[in-house]
GROMACS .gro file of C-alpha atoms in nm:
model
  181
    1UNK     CA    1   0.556  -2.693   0.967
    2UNK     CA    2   0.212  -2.651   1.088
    3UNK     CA    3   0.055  -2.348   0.856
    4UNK     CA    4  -0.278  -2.213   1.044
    5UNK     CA    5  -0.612  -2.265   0.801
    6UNK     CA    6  -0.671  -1.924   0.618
    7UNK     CA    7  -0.355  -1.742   0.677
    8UNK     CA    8  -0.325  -1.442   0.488
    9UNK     CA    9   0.031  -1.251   0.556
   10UNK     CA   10   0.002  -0.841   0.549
   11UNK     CA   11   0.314  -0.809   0.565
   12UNK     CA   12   0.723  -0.956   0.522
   13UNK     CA   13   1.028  -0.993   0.712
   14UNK     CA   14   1.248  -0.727   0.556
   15UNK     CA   15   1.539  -0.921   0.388
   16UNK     CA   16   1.804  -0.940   0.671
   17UNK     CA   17   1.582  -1.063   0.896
   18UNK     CA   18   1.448  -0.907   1.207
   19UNK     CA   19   1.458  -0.913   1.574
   20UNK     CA   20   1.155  -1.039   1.743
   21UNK     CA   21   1.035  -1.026   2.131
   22UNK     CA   22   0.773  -1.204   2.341
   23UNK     CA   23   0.632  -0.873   2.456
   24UNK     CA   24   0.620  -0.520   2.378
   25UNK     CA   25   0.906  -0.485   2.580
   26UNK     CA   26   1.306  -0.463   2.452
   27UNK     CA   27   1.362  -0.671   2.810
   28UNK     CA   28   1.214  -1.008   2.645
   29UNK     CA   29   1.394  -1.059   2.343
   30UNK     CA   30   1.281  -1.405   2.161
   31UNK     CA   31   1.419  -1.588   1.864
   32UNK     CA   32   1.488  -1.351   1.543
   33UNK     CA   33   1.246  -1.392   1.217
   34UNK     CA   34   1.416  -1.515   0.907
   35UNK     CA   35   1.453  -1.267   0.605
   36UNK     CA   36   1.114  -1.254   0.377
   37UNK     CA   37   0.915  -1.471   0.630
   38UNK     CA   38   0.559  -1.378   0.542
   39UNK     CA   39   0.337  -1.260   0.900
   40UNK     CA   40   0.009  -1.117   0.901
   41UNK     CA   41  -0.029  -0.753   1.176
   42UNK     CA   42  -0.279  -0.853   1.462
   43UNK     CA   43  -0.234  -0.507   1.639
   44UNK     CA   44  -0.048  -0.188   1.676
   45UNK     CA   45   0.139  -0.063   1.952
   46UNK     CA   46   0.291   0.259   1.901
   47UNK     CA   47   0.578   0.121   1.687
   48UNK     CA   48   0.558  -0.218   1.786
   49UNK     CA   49   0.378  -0.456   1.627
   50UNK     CA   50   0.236  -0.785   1.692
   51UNK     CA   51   0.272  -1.051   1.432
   52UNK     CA   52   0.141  -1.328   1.378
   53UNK     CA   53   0.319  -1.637   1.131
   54UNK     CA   54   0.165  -1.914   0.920
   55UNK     CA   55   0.215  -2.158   1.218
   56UNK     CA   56   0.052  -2.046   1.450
   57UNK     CA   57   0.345  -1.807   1.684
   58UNK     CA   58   0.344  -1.496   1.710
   59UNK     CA   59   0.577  -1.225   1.811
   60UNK     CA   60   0.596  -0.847   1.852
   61UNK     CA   61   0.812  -0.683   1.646
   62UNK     CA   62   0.918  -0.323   1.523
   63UNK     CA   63   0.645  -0.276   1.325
   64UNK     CA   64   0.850   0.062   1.139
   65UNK     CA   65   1.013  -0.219   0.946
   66UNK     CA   66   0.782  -0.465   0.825
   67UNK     CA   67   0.699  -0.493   0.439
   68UNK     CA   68   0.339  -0.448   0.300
   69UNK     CA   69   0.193  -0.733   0.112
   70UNK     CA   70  -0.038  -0.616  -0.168
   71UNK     CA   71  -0.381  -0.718  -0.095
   72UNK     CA   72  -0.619  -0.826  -0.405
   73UNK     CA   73  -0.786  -0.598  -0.538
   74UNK     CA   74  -1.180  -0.606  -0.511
   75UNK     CA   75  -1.334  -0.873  -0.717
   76UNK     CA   76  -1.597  -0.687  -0.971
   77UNK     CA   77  -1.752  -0.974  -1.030
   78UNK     CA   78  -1.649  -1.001  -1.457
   79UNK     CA   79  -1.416  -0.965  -1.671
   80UNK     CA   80  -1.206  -0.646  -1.662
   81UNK     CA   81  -1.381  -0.372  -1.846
   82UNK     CA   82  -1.216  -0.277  -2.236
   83UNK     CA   83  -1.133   0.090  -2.201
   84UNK     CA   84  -1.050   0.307  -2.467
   85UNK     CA   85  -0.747   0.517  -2.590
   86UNK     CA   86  -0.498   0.543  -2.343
   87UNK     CA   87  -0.326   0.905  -2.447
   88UNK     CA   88  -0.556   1.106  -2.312
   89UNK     CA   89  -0.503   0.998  -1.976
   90UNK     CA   90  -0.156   0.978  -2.049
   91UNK     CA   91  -0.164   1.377  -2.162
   92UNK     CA   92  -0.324   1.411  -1.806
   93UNK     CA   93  -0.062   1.279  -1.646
   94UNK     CA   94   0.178   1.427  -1.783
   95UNK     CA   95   0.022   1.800  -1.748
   96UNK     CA   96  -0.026   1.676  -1.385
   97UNK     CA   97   0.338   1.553  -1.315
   98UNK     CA   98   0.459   1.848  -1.528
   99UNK     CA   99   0.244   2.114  -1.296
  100UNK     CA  100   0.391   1.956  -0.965
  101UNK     CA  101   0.750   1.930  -1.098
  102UNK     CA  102   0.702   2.327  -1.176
  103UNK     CA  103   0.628   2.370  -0.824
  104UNK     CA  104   0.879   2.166  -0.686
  105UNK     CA  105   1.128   2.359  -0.869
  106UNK     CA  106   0.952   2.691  -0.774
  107UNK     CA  107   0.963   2.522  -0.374
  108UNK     CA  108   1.339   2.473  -0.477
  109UNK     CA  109   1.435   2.779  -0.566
  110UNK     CA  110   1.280   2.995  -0.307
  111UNK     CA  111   0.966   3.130  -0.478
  112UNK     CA  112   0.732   2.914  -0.298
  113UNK     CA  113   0.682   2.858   0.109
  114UNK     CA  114   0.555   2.512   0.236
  115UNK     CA  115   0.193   2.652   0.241
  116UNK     CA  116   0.205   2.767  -0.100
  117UNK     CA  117   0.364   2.409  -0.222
  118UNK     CA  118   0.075   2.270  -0.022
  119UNK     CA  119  -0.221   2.424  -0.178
  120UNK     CA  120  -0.049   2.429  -0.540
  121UNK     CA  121   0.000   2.036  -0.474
  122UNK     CA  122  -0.345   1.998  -0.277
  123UNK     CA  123  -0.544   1.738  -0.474
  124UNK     CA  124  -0.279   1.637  -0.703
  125UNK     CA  125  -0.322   1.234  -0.764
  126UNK     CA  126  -0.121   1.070  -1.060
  127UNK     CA  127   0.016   0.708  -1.138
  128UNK     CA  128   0.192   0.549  -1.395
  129UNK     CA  129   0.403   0.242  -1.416
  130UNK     CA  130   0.540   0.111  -1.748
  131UNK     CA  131   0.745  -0.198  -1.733
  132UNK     CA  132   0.830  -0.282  -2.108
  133UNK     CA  133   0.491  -0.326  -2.241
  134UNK     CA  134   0.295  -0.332  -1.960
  135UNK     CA  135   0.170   0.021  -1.827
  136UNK     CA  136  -0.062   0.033  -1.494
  137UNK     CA  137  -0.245   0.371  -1.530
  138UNK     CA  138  -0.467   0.583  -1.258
  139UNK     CA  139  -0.767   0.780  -1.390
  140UNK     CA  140  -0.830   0.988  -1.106
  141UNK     CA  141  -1.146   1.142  -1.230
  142UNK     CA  142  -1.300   0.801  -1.259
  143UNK     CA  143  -1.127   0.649  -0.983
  144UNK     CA  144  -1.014   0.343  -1.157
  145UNK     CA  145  -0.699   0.164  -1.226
  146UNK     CA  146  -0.615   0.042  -1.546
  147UNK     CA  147  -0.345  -0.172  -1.689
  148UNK     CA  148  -0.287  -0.195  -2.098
  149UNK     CA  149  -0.033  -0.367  -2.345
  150UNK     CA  150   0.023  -0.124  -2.595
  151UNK     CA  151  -0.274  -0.248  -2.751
  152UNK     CA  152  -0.549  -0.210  -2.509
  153UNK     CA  153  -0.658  -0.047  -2.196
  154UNK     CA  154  -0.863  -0.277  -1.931
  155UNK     CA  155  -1.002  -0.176  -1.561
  156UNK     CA  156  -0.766  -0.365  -1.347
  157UNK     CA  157  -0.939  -0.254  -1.033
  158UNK     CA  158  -1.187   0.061  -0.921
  159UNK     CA  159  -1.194   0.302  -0.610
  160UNK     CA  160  -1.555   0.196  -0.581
  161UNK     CA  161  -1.634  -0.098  -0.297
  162UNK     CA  162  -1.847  -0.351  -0.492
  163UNK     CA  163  -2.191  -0.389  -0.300
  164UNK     CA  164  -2.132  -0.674  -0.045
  165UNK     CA  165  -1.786  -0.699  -0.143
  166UNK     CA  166  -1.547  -0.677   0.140
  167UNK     CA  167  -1.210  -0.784   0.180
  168UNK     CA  168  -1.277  -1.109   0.340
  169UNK     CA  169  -1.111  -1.070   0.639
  170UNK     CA  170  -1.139  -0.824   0.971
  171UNK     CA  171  -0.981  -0.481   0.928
  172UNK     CA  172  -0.590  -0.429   1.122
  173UNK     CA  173  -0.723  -0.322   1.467
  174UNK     CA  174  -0.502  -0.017   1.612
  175UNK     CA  175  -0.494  -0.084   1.994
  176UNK     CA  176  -0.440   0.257   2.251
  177UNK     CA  177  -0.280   0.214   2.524
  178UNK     CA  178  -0.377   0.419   2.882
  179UNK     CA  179  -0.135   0.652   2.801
  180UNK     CA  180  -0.295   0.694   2.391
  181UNK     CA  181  -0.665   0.838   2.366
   0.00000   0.00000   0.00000
C-alpha cells in the first residue's frame, strides 16, 4: 500500500466497518471501509462526507458516523508550564458540577422549564478526567488544560493560539450546495 506524503486522518472507520459510495448518491454504492481504517474529511455534504484514505482513494461516506481523531494540541514552544496546587481548581469543579447537578435535578423534578435550565447552565464549562494517577484538569478562568500525577500540576495545552502557530494544515471546508445558503 501506497500511503500519500503528509496524510493526517481526522477521523476513523467506526469498528464494524462502514459502507462507502463513489458519489453522494445511495445509487453508487462502492466497496465498504474496513473497521478503524484511519481517513482524513475533505468536505461536507449535508450528512455525507467525503473521505479521503492514506492511499490516495477516496470515498463519500455517512459522515454522522465517522470517529474524531484528536488533533495535537498547539505546540507552546517549551516545556509544559509547573502549575501549582491542584485543589483549588478541583473545589471549582466540584461547586461547578455540584451547581449543574442541582439544576438538573430541579429540571427533573418540574421546578425548572428549559429556559430556566438554560440560563442557570449558561456559561457553565468544567472538565476532569482521572485515570488512576493521572488527572487532565480544565481551568476555565485561565483557559488552560492541565494534566498532574498526584504530585504536580503542568499546562498540557492553552485556549490561547500561539502567535504564528497554526495547525499545519487547511481548515475542514463545509461545501453548500444550491439548495444550502
Amino acid at each position: 500500500m501506497t500511503t500519500t506524503p503528509g496524510f493526517r486522518p481526522t477521523h476513523v472507520v467506526p469498528g464494524d466497518g462502514m459502507a462507502a459510495w463513489e458519489a453522494p448518491d445511495p445509487a453508487r454504492p462502492t466497496v465498504p471501509l474496513d473497521a478503524l481504517l484511519p481517513v482524513r474529511l475533505v468536505e461536507r455534504l449535508g450528512d455525507w462526507a467525503h473521505i479521503s484514505c492514506a492511499n490516495g482513494w477516496s470515498a463519500w461516506v455517512d459522515g454522522r458516523y465517522l470517529v474524531a481523531v484528536p488533533q495535537d494540541p498547539p505546540v507552546t514552544g517549551g516545556p509544559p508550564a509547573e502549575v501549582g496546587d491542584p485543589r483549588p481548581l478541583l473545589a471549582r469543579a466540584t461547586e461547578a458540577l455540584t451547581g449543574y447537578r442541582a439544576a438538573v435535578e430541579e429540571l427533573a423534578a418540574g421546578a425548572l422549564d428549559g429556559e430556566a435550565f438554560r440560563g442557570r447552565t449558561h456559561g457553565l464549562r468544567i472538565g476532569v478526567v482521572v485515570d488512576g494517577e493521572s488527572m487532565w484538569l480544565y481551568d476555565p478562568a485561565q483557559g488552560h488544560r492541565l494534566y498532574g500525577d498526584g504530585r504536580r500540576m503542568s499546562t498540557y495545552v492553552t485556549d490561547h493560539a500561539e502567535p504564528g502557530g497554526g495547525p499545519g494544515h487547511a481548515p475542514t471546508r463545509v461545501v453548500a450546495t444550491d439548495g444550502d445558503h
